[in-house]
Coordinates of N, CA and C in Angstrom, one line a residue:
M1 N 0.8 -1.2 0.0 CA 0.0 0.0 0.0 C 0.9 1.2 0.0
K2 N 0.4 2.3 -0.7 CA 1.2 3.5 -0.8 C 1.3 4.2 0.5
S3 N 2.5 4.7 0.9 CA 2.7 5.4 2.1 C 2.6 6.9 1.8
Y4 N 2.5 7.7 2.9 CA 2.3 9.2 2.7 C 3.4 9.9 3.5
K5 N 3.8 11.0 2.9 CA 4.8 11.8 3.5 C 4.2 12.6 4.6
P6 N 4.9 12.9 5.7 CA 4.3 13.5 6.9 C 3.8 14.9 6.6
G7 N 4.5 15.7 5.7 CA 4.2 17.0 5.4 C 2.8 17.1 4.8
Y8 N 2.5 16.2 3.9 CA 1.2 16.2 3.3 C 0.1 15.8 4.3
S9 N 0.5 14.8 5.1 CA -0.5 14.3 6.1 C -0.9 15.5 7.1
I10 N 0.1 16.2 7.6 CA -0.2 17.3 8.6 C -1.0 18.4 7.9
L11 N -0.7 18.6 6.6 CA -1.4 19.7 5.8 C -2.8 19.2 5.7
I12 N -3.1 18.0 5.3 CA -4.4 17.5 5.2 C -5.2 17.6 6.5
A13 N -4.6 17.2 7.6 CA -5.3 17.3 8.9 C -5.6 18.7 9.3
T14 N -4.7 19.6 9.1 CA -4.9 21.0 9.4 C -6.0 21.6 8.5
G15 N -6.0 21.2 7.2 CA -7.0 21.7 6.3 C -8.4 21.3 6.8
L16 N -8.5 20.0 7.2 CA -9.8 19.5 7.6 C -10.2 20.2 8.9
L17 N -9.3 20.5 9.8 CA -9.7 21.2 11.0 C -10.2 22.6 10.7
L18 N -9.5 23.3 9.8 CA -9.9 24.7 9.5 C -11.2 24.7 8.7
F19 N -11.4 23.7 7.9 CA -12.7 23.6 7.2 C -13.8 23.4 8.2
S20 N -13.6 22.5 9.1 CA -14.6 22.2 10.2 C -14.9 23.5 11.0
L21 N -13.8 24.2 11.3 CA -14.1 25.4 12.1 C -14.9 26.4 11.3
L22 N -14.7 26.5 10.0 CA -15.4 27.4 9.1 C -16.9 27.0 9.1
V23 N -17.1 25.7 9.0 CA -18.5 25.2 8.9 C -19.2 25.5 10.3
L24 N -18.5 25.2 11.4 CA -19.1 25.4 12.7 C -19.4 26.9 12.9
T25 N -18.5 27.7 12.5 CA -18.7 29.2 12.8 C -19.8 29.7 11.9
S26 N -19.9 29.3 10.6 CA -20.9 29.8 9.7 C -22.3 29.3 10.2
A27 N -22.4 28.0 10.6 CA -23.7 27.5 11.0 C -24.2 28.2 12.3
Q28 N -23.3 28.4 13.2 CA -23.7 29.0 14.5 C -23.9 30.5 14.5
A29 N -23.3 31.2 13.5 CA -23.5 32.6 13.4 C -24.9 33.0 13.1
Q30 N -25.7 32.0 12.6 CA -27.1 32.3 12.3 C -28.0 32.0 13.5
E31 N -27.4 31.5 14.6 CA -28.2 31.2 15.8 C -27.9 32.1 16.9
R32 N -28.2 33.4 16.7 CA -27.9 34.4 17.6 C -28.8 34.4 18.9
E33 N -29.8 33.6 18.9 CA -30.7 33.5 20.0 C -30.1 32.7 21.1
R34 N -28.8 32.6 21.1 CA -28.1 31.9 22.2 C -28.5 30.4 22.3
N35 N -28.7 29.8 21.2 CA -29.0 28.4 21.2 C -27.7 27.6 21.5
G36 N -27.1 27.8 22.6 CA -25.8 27.2 22.9 C -24.6 28.1 22.9
Q37 N -23.4 27.6 23.0 CA -22.3 28.4 23.0 C -21.0 27.7 22.5
P38 N -20.0 28.4 21.9 CA -18.8 27.7 21.5 C -17.9 27.4 22.6
F39 N -17.0 26.5 22.4 CA -16.0 26.1 23.4 C -14.7 25.6 22.7
F40 N -13.6 25.6 23.5 CA -12.5 24.9 23.0 C -11.8 24.2 24.2
S41 N -11.1 23.1 24.0 CA -10.6 22.3 25.0 C -9.2 21.8 24.7
L42 N -8.4 21.6 25.8 CA -7.1 21.0 25.6 C -6.9 19.9 26.7
S43 N -6.3 18.8 26.3 CA -6.2 17.7 27.3 C -4.9 17.0 27.0
T44 N -4.4 16.3 28.1 CA -3.2 15.4 28.0 C -3.6 14.0 28.4
Q45 N -3.0 13.0 27.8 CA -3.4 11.6 28.0 C -2.2 10.7 28.4
V46 N -2.5 9.7 29.2 CA -1.7 8.6 29.3 C -2.2 7.5 28.4
V47 N -1.4 7.0 27.5 CA -1.8 6.2 26.4 C -1.3 4.7 26.5
S48 N -2.2 3.8 26.4 CA -1.8 2.4 26.5 C -2.5 1.6 25.4
A49 N -1.7 1.0 24.5 CA -2.3 0.3 23.3 C -2.3 -1.2 23.6
D50 N -3.3 -1.9 23.2 CA -3.3 -3.4 23.2 C -2.3 -3.9 22.2
A51 N -1.7 -5.1 22.6 CA -0.8 -5.8 21.6 C -1.6 -6.0 20.3
T52 N -1.0 -5.7 19.2 CA -1.7 -5.8 17.9 C -1.0 -6.9 17.1
N53 N -1.9 -7.7 16.4 CA -1.4 -8.8 15.6 C -0.7 -8.3 14.4
V54 N 0.4 -8.9 14.0 CA 1.2 -8.6 12.8 C 0.8 -9.6 11.7
T55 N 0.3 -9.0 10.6 CA -0.1 -9.8 9.4 C 1.0 -10.1 8.5
S56 N 2.0 -9.2 8.4 CA 3.1 -9.4 7.5 C 4.3 -8.5 8.0
A57 N 5.5 -9.1 8.0 CA 6.7 -8.2 8.3 C 7.9 -8.6 7.4
L58 N 7.6 -9.1 6.2 CA 8.6 -9.5 5.3 C 9.5 -8.4 4.8
G59 N 9.0 -7.2 5.0 CA 9.8 -6.0 4.6 C 10.9 -5.8 5.6
L60 N 10.8 -6.3 6.8 CA 11.9 -6.2 7.7 C 13.0 -7.3 7.6
S61 N 12.5 -8.5 7.7 CA 13.4 -9.7 7.5 C 12.5 -10.9 7.5
P62 N 12.8 -11.9 6.6 CA 11.9 -13.1 6.5 C 12.2 -14.1 7.7
T63 N 13.1 -13.8 8.6 CA 13.4 -14.7 9.6 C 13.2 -14.2 11.0
N64 N 12.8 -12.9 11.2 CA 12.7 -12.4 12.5 C 11.4 -12.8 13.2
I65 N 11.3 -12.5 14.5 CA 10.1 -13.0 15.3 C 8.8 -12.4 14.8
L66 N 8.8 -11.3 14.2 CA 7.5 -10.7 13.7 C 6.9 -11.5 12.5
N67 N 7.7 -12.4 12.0 CA 7.1 -13.3 10.9 C 6.8 -14.7 11.4
Q68 N 6.8 -14.9 12.7 CA 6.5 -16.2 13.2 C 4.9 -16.4 13.3
I69 N 4.5 -17.6 13.6 CA 3.0 -17.8 13.6 C 2.4 -17.0 14.8
D70 N 1.3 -16.4 14.5 CA 0.5 -15.6 15.5 C 1.4 -14.6 16.2
S71 N 2.2 -13.9 15.4 CA 3.1 -12.9 15.9 C 2.3 -11.6 16.3
S72 N 2.7 -10.9 17.3 CA 2.1 -9.6 17.7 C 3.1 -8.7 18.2
L73 N 2.8 -7.4 18.3 CA 3.7 -6.4 18.7 C 3.0 -5.6 19.9
D74 N 3.8 -5.4 21.0 CA 3.3 -4.7 22.1 C 4.0 -3.3 22.2
T75 N 3.5 -2.3 22.8 CA 4.1 -1.0 23.0 C 4.2 -0.7 24.4
E76 N 5.1 0.3 24.8 CA 5.2 0.8 26.1 C 4.0 1.8 26.3
I77 N 3.8 2.1 27.6 CA 2.8 3.2 27.9 C 3.4 4.5 27.3
G78 N 2.5 5.2 26.6 CA 2.9 6.5 26.0 C 2.1 7.7 26.5
W79 N 2.2 8.7 25.7 CA 1.5 10.0 26.1 C 0.8 10.5 24.9
G80 N -0.1 11.4 25.1 CA -0.9 12.1 24.1 C -1.3 13.5 24.4
I81 N -1.7 14.3 23.4 CA -2.2 15.6 23.7 C -3.3 15.8 22.6
T82 N -4.4 16.5 23.0 CA -5.5 16.7 22.2 C -6.0 18.1 22.3
G83 N -6.5 18.7 21.2 CA -7.1 20.0 21.2 C -8.4 20.0 20.4
S84 N -9.4 20.7 20.8 CA -10.7 20.6 20.0 C -11.4 22.0 20.1
V85 N -12.3 22.2 19.1 CA -13.2 23.4 19.1 C -14.6 22.9 18.8
G86 N -15.6 23.4 19.4 CA -16.9 22.9 19.0 C -18.0 23.8 19.6
W87 N -19.2 23.3 19.6 CA -20.4 24.0 20.0 C -21.2 23.1 21.0
L88 N -21.6 23.7 22.1 CA -22.5 23.1 23.1 C -23.8 23.7 23.0
Y89 N -24.8 22.9 22.6 CA -26.2 23.4 22.4 C -26.9 23.4 23.8
D90 N -28.0 24.2 23.8 CA -28.8 24.3 25.0 C -29.5 23.0 25.3
S91 N -29.6 22.1 24.3 CA -30.2 20.8 24.5 C -29.2 19.8 25.1
N92 N -28.0 20.3 25.4 CA -26.9 19.5 26.0 C -26.1 18.6 25.0
W93 N -26.5 18.6 23.7 CA -25.7 17.9 22.7 C -24.5 18.8 22.4
H94 N -23.4 18.2 22.0 CA -22.2 19.0 21.6 C -21.6 18.3 20.4
F95 N -20.9 19.1 19.6 CA -20.2 18.7 18.4 C -18.9 19.4 18.3
E96 N -17.8 18.7 17.8 CA -16.5 19.4 17.8 C -15.6 18.8 16.8
A97 N -14.6 19.6 16.4 CA -13.5 19.1 15.6 C -12.3 19.0 16.4
E98 N -11.5 17.9 16.3 CA -10.4 17.6 17.2 C -9.2 17.2 16.5
L99 N -8.0 17.7 16.9 CA -6.7 17.2 16.5 C -6.0 16.7 17.7
G100 N -5.2 15.6 17.5 CA -4.4 15.0 18.6 C -3.1 14.4 18.1
H101 N -2.3 14.1 19.1 CA -1.0 13.4 18.8 C -0.8 12.3 19.9
K102 N -0.4 11.1 19.5 CA -0.1 10.0 20.4 C 1.4 9.6 20.1
A103 N 2.1 9.2 21.1 CA 3.5 8.8 21.0 C 3.7 7.6 21.9
M104 N 4.2 6.5 21.3 CA 4.5 5.2 22.1 C 5.8 4.6 21.6
E105 N 6.6 4.2 22.6 CA 7.8 3.4 22.3 C 7.4 2.0 22.0
L106 N 8.0 1.3 21.1 CA 7.8 -0.1 20.8 C 8.3 -0.9 22.0
G107 N 7.7 -2.0 22.3 CA 8.1 -2.8 23.5 C 8.5 -4.2 23.1
E108 N 7.7 -5.2 23.2 CA 8.0 -6.6 22.9 C 7.3 -7.1 21.8
A109 N 7.9 -8.1 21.1 CA 7.2 -8.9 20.0 C 7.0 -10.3 20.5
F110 N 5.9 -10.9 20.1 CA 5.6 -12.3 20.5 C 5.3 -13.1 19.2
G111 N 5.9 -14.3 19.1 CA 5.7 -15.1 18.0 C 6.3 -16.5 18.1
G112 N 5.7 -17.5 17.6 CA 6.2 -18.8 17.7 C 6.5 -19.3 19.1
G113 N 5.7 -18.8 20.1 CA 5.9 -19.2 21.5 C 7.0 -18.5 22.2
V114 N 7.7 -17.5 21.6 CA 8.7 -16.8 22.3 C 8.5 -15.3 22.3
A115 N 9.2 -14.5 23.1 CA 9.1 -13.1 23.1 C 10.5 -12.4 23.0
D116 N 10.5 -11.3 22.4 CA 11.8 -10.5 22.3 C 11.5 -9.0 22.2
T117 N 12.5 -8.2 22.5 CA 12.3 -6.8 22.5 C 12.4 -6.2 21.1
I118 N 11.7 -5.1 20.9 CA 11.7 -4.4 19.6 C 12.0 -3.0 19.9
G119 N 13.0 -2.4 19.2 CA 13.3 -1.0 19.4 C 12.7 -0.1 18.3
G120 N 12.1 1.0 18.7 CA 11.5 1.9 17.7 C 10.4 2.7 18.4
E121 N 9.6 3.4 17.5 CA 8.6 4.4 18.0 C 7.4 4.4 17.1
W122 N 6.2 4.6 17.7 CA 5.0 4.7 16.9 C 4.3 6.0 17.3
N123 N 4.3 6.9 16.3 CA 3.6 8.2 16.5 C 2.4 8.3 15.7
I124 N 1.3 8.9 16.2 CA 0.0 9.0 15.4 C -0.6 10.4 15.6
E125 N -0.8 11.0 14.5 CA -1.6 12.3 14.5 C -3.0 11.9 14.2
T126 N -4.0 12.4 14.9 CA -5.4 12.1 14.7 C -6.2 13.3 14.4
F127 N -7.3 13.1 13.6 CA -8.3 14.1 13.3 C -9.6 13.4 13.5
F128 N -10.5 14.0 14.3 CA -11.8 13.5 14.6 C -12.9 14.5 14.5
M129 N -14.1 14.1 14.0 CA -15.3 14.9 14.2 C -16.1 14.1 15.3
N130 N -16.4 14.8 16.4 CA -17.0 14.2 17.6 C -18.4 14.7 17.8
G131 N -19.3 13.8 18.3 CA -20.6 14.3 18.8 C -20.8 13.6 20.1
G132 N -21.6 14.3 21.0 CA -21.8 13.7 22.3 C -22.9 14.4 23.1
Y133 N -23.0 14.0 24.3 CA -24.1 14.5 25.2 C -23.6 14.8 26.6
D134 N -23.8 16.0 27.1 CA -23.5 16.4 28.5 C -24.7 16.3 29.4
F135 N -24.5 15.6 30.5 CA -25.7 15.4 31.4 C -25.7 16.6 32.4
R136 N -26.0 17.8 31.9 CA -25.9 19.0 32.8 C -27.1 19.0 33.7
G137 N -26.8 19.5 35.0 CA -27.9 19.7 35.9 C -27.5 20.8 36.9
D138 N -28.0 20.8 38.1 CA -27.7 21.8 39.1 C -26.3 21.7 39.7
S139 N -25.7 20.5 39.6 CA -24.4 20.2 40.2 C -23.3 20.8 39.4
F140 N -22.1 21.0 40.0 CA -20.9 21.5 39.3 C -20.2 20.3 38.6
I141 N -20.7 19.1 38.8 CA -20.2 17.9 38.1 C -21.1 17.5 36.9
T142 N -20.5 17.4 35.7 CA -21.3 17.1 34.5 C -20.7 15.9 33.8
P143 N -21.3 14.7 33.9 CA -20.8 13.6 33.1 C -21.1 13.8 31.6
Y144 N -20.3 13.2 30.8 CA -20.5 13.3 29.4 C -20.2 11.9 28.7
V145 N -20.8 11.7 27.5 CA -20.4 10.6 26.6 C -20.3 11.1 25.2
G146 N -19.6 10.4 24.4 CA -19.4 10.9 23.0 C -18.8 9.8 22.1
L147 N -19.0 10.0 20.8 CA -18.5 9.2 19.7 C -17.8 10.0 18.7
G148 N -16.8 9.5 18.0 CA -16.1 10.2 17.0 C -15.6 9.4 15.8
I149 N -15.6 9.9 14.6 CA -15.0 9.2 13.5 C -14.0 10.2 12.9
G150 N -12.9 9.6 12.3 CA -11.9 10.4 11.7 C -10.8 9.6 11.0
V151 N -9.5 10.1 11.1 CA -8.4 9.4 10.5 C -7.2 9.5 11.4
G152 N -6.3 8.5 11.3 CA -5.1 8.5 12.0 C -3.9 8.5 11.0
L153 N -2.9 9.4 11.2 CA -1.8 9.5 10.4 C -0.6 9.0 11.1
H154 N -0.1 7.8 10.7 CA 0.8 7.0 11.5 C 2.2 7.3 11.0
E155 N 3.2 7.3 12.0 CA 4.6 7.4 11.7 C 5.3 6.3 12.5
L156 N 5.8 5.3 11.8 CA 6.4 4.1 12.5 C 7.9 4.0 12.2
T157 N 8.7 3.8 13.2 CA 10.1 3.5 13.1 C 10.5 2.3 13.8
V158 N 11.2 1.3 13.2 CA 11.7 0.1 13.8 C 13.2 0.1 13.6
N159 N 14.0 0.1 14.6 CA 15.5 0.1 14.5 C 16.2 -1.1 15.1
Q160 N 15.4 -2.0 15.7 CA 16.1 -3.1 16.3 C 15.0 -4.2 16.6
V161 N 15.4 -5.5 16.2 CA 14.6 -6.7 16.5 C 15.5 -7.6 17.3
A162 N 15.1 -7.8 18.6 CA 16.0 -8.5 19.6 C 17.3 -7.8 19.7
T163 N 18.4 -8.4 19.4 CA 19.7 -7.6 19.5 C 20.3 -7.3 18.1
I164 N 19.4 -7.5 17.1 CA 19.9 -7.3 15.7 C 19.4 -5.9 15.2
P165 N 20.3 -5.0 14.8 CA 19.8 -3.7 14.3 C 19.0 -3.9 13.0
V166 N 18.0 -3.1 12.8 CA 17.2 -3.2 11.6 C 17.3 -1.8 10.9
I167 N 17.5 -1.9 9.6 CA 17.5 -0.7 8.8 C 16.2 -0.5 8.2
M168 N 15.4 0.4 8.8 CA 14.1 0.7 8.2 C 13.8 2.2 8.4
A169 N 13.6 2.9 7.3 CA 13.4 4.3 7.3 C 12.0 4.5 7.9
E170 N 11.8 5.8 8.4 CA 10.4 6.1 8.9 C 9.4 5.9 7.9
Q171 N 8.3 5.3 8.2 CA 7.2 5.0 7.3 C 5.9 5.6 7.8
F172 N 5.1 6.0 6.8 CA 3.9 6.8 7.1 C 2.7 6.1 6.4
Q173 N 1.6 6.2 7.1 CA 0.3 5.6 6.6 C -0.9 6.4 7.2
V174 N -1.9 6.4 6.4 CA -3.2 7.0 6.9 C -4.3 6.0 6.9
T175 N -5.0 5.9 8.0 CA -6.0 4.9 8.2 C -7.3 5.5 8.8
P176 N -8.5 4.9 8.5 CA -9.7 5.3 9.2 C -9.6 5.1 10.7
A177 N -10.3 5.8 11.5 CA -10.3 5.7 12.9 C -11.7 6.0 13.5
A178 N -11.9 5.5 14.7 CA -13.1 5.8 15.5 C -12.8 5.8 16.9
Q179 N -13.6 6.5 17.7 CA -13.4 6.5 19.2 C -14.7 6.7 19.9
A180 N -14.7 6.2 21.2 CA -15.8 6.4 22.1 C -15.2 7.1 23.4
R181 N -16.0 8.0 23.9 CA -15.5 8.8 25.1 C -16.5 8.8 26.2
V182 N -16.0 8.8 27.4 CA -16.8 9.0 28.6 C -16.0 9.7 29.7
G183 N -16.6 10.6 30.4 CA -15.9 11.3 31.5 C -16.7 12.3 32.2
V184 N -16.1 13.2 33.0 CA -16.8 14.1 33.8 C -16.1 15.5 33.7
N185 N -16.9 16.5 33.6 CA -16.5 17.9 33.7 C -16.7 18.5 35.1
F186 N -15.7 19.1 35.6 CA -15.9 19.8 36.9 C -15.8 21.3 36.7
E187 N -16.9 22.0 37.0 CA -16.9 23.4 36.8 C -16.1 24.1 37.9
V188 N -15.1 24.8 37.5 CA -14.2 25.5 38.5 C -14.3 27.0 38.3
A189 N -14.9 27.5 37.2 CA -15.2 28.9 37.0 C -16.4 29.0 36.1
E190 N -16.9 30.2 35.9 CA -18.1 30.4 35.1 C -17.9 29.9 33.7
D191 N -16.7 30.1 33.2 CA -16.4 29.8 31.8 C -15.3 28.7 31.6
M192 N -15.1 27.9 32.7 CA -14.0 26.9 32.6 C -14.3 25.7 33.4
D193 N -14.1 24.5 32.8 CA -14.2 23.2 33.4 C -12.9 22.5 33.4
I194 N -12.6 21.7 34.5 CA -11.6 20.7 34.4 C -12.2 19.4 34.0
T195 N -11.6 18.7 33.0 CA -12.2 17.5 32.5 C -11.3 16.3 32.8
M196 N -12.0 15.2 33.2 CA -11.3 13.9 33.4 C -12.1 12.8 32.7
G197 N -11.4 12.0 31.9 CA -12.1 11.0 31.2 C -11.3 9.9 30.6
Y198 N -12.0 9.0 29.9 CA -11.4 7.9 29.2 C -11.9 7.8 27.8
R199 N -11.1 7.5 26.9 CA -11.5 7.3 25.5 C -10.9 6.0 24.9
F200 N -11.7 5.3 24.2 CA -11.2 4.1 23.5 C -11.1 4.4 22.0
M201 N -9.9 4.2 21.4 CA -9.7 4.5 20.0 C -9.3 3.3 19.2
A202 N -9.9 3.2 18.1 CA -9.6 2.0 17.1 C -9.1 2.6 15.8
L203 N -8.0 2.1 15.4 CA -7.4 2.6 14.1 C -7.3 1.3 13.2
V204 N -7.9 1.4 12.0 CA -8.1 0.3 11.1 C -6.9 -0.1 10.3
N205 N -6.4 -1.3 10.6 CA -5.4 -2.0 9.8 C -4.2 -1.1 9.3
P206 N -3.4 -0.6 10.2 CA -2.2 0.1 9.7 C -1.3 -0.8 8.8
D207 N -1.1 -0.5 7.6 CA -0.4 -1.3 6.6 C 0.8 -0.5 6.0
F208 N 2.0 -0.7 6.6 CA 3.1 0.0 6.1 C 3.8 -0.8 5.0
N209 N 4.8 -0.2 4.3 CA 5.5 -1.0 3.3 C 6.3 -2.2 3.9
S210 N 6.9 -2.0 5.1 CA 7.7 -3.1 5.6 C 6.9 -4.0 6.6
I211 N 5.8 -3.6 7.1 CA 5.1 -4.3 8.1 C 3.7 -3.9 8.1
A212 N 2.8 -4.9 8.4 CA 1.3 -4.7 8.4 C 0.7 -5.2 9.6
F213 N -0.3 -4.6 10.1 CA -0.9 -4.9 11.4 C -2.5 -5.1 11.2
E214 N -3.1 -5.8 12.1 CA -4.5 -5.8 12.3 C -4.9 -4.5 13.0
N215 N -6.1 -4.3 13.4 CA -6.6 -3.1 14.0 C -5.7 -2.7 15.2
L216 N -5.5 -1.5 15.4 CA -4.7 -1.0 16.6 C -5.8 -0.4 17.6
Y217 N -5.8 -0.9 18.8 CA -6.7 -0.4 19.8 C -5.9 0.3 20.9
I218 N -6.4 1.5 21.2 CA -5.6 2.4 22.2 C -6.6 2.9 23.3
H219 N -6.1 2.7 24.6 CA -6.8 3.2 25.7 C -6.2 4.6 26.1
N220 N -7.0 5.6 26.3 CA -6.5 6.9 26.7 C -7.2 7.4 28.0
F221 N -6.3 7.7 29.0 CA -6.8 8.3 30.2 C -6.4 9.7 30.3
E222 N -7.3 10.7 30.4 CA -7.0 12.1 30.1 C -7.5 13.0 31.2
V223 N -6.8 14.1 31.3 CA -7.1 15.3 32.1 C -6.9 16.5 31.3
G224 N -7.8 17.5 31.4 CA -7.7 18.7 30.6 C -8.5 19.8 31.1
L225 N -8.6 20.9 30.2 CA -9.4 22.1 30.5 C -10.3 22.4 29.4
K226 N -11.5 22.8 29.7 CA -12.5 23.2 28.6 C -12.9 24.7 28.9
F227 N -12.9 25.5 27.9 CA -13.2 26.9 28.0 C -14.4 27.2 27.2
Y228 N -15.4 27.9 27.8 CA -16.6 28.3 27.1 C -16.5 29.8 26.8
I229 N -16.6 30.2 25.5 CA -16.2 31.5 25.0 C -17.4 32.3 24.5
E230 N -18.6 32.1 25.2 CA -19.8 32.8 24.8 C -19.6 34.3 24.8
D231 N -19.0 34.8 25.9 CA -18.8 36.3 26.0 C -18.1 36.8 24.8
M232 N -17.1 36.1 24.3 CA -16.3 36.6 23.2 C -17.2 36.7 21.9
I233 N -18.3 36.0 21.8 CA -19.1 36.0 20.6 C -20.2 37.0 20.7
Y234 N -20.8 37.2 21.9 CA -22.0 38.0 22.0 C -21.8 39.4 22.6
D235 N -20.7 39.6 23.2 CA -20.4 40.9 23.8 C -19.9 41.9 22.8

């Protein structure tokens, strides 16, 4: 499958976000009766990916552990950062455009009944369009749920299998992605919440030139801030 250069990938993601912002702004500009308010949020994540099955690694070496029967690749616990802009309606539904980054070091490979270490790094830029519902009430605590669809822009580097150095240039791939989110907003000021939550992310079949995987599943535990900017729009 054809790989993509990172510059084009970042440009595509940025363009999608700007287009989404334009659509959101244009749509809400006609709703001056205060049917909701805009917001933006920033969050950091602790990232943990499930071991993912390897479907082919002949591009690395026909004899290494990643080409054994039922081989899989595990990663170390990583980190992530996410930013989004959106609109919270008076009906408690919200919609947003989101950009994110995930970074994980490669960990162990399993295959043929044995395990060995793998050296390298897996970075993912994500773009999502999310929708969800805030369970707002009289309390300063607001639970929320949400779903999102988008794309993941993968950057994979493998430089060692067991004790054997591997020569593999950075490889890039774009795949479909989906996520589910649940968490709680804590109101700490009139226009600001602290958010704590969990999101489950699925990225479909990352298929690089040298190595191909089944779906990648990532667990994200996050803390962040959400800002409501109604006063900037209406004053």
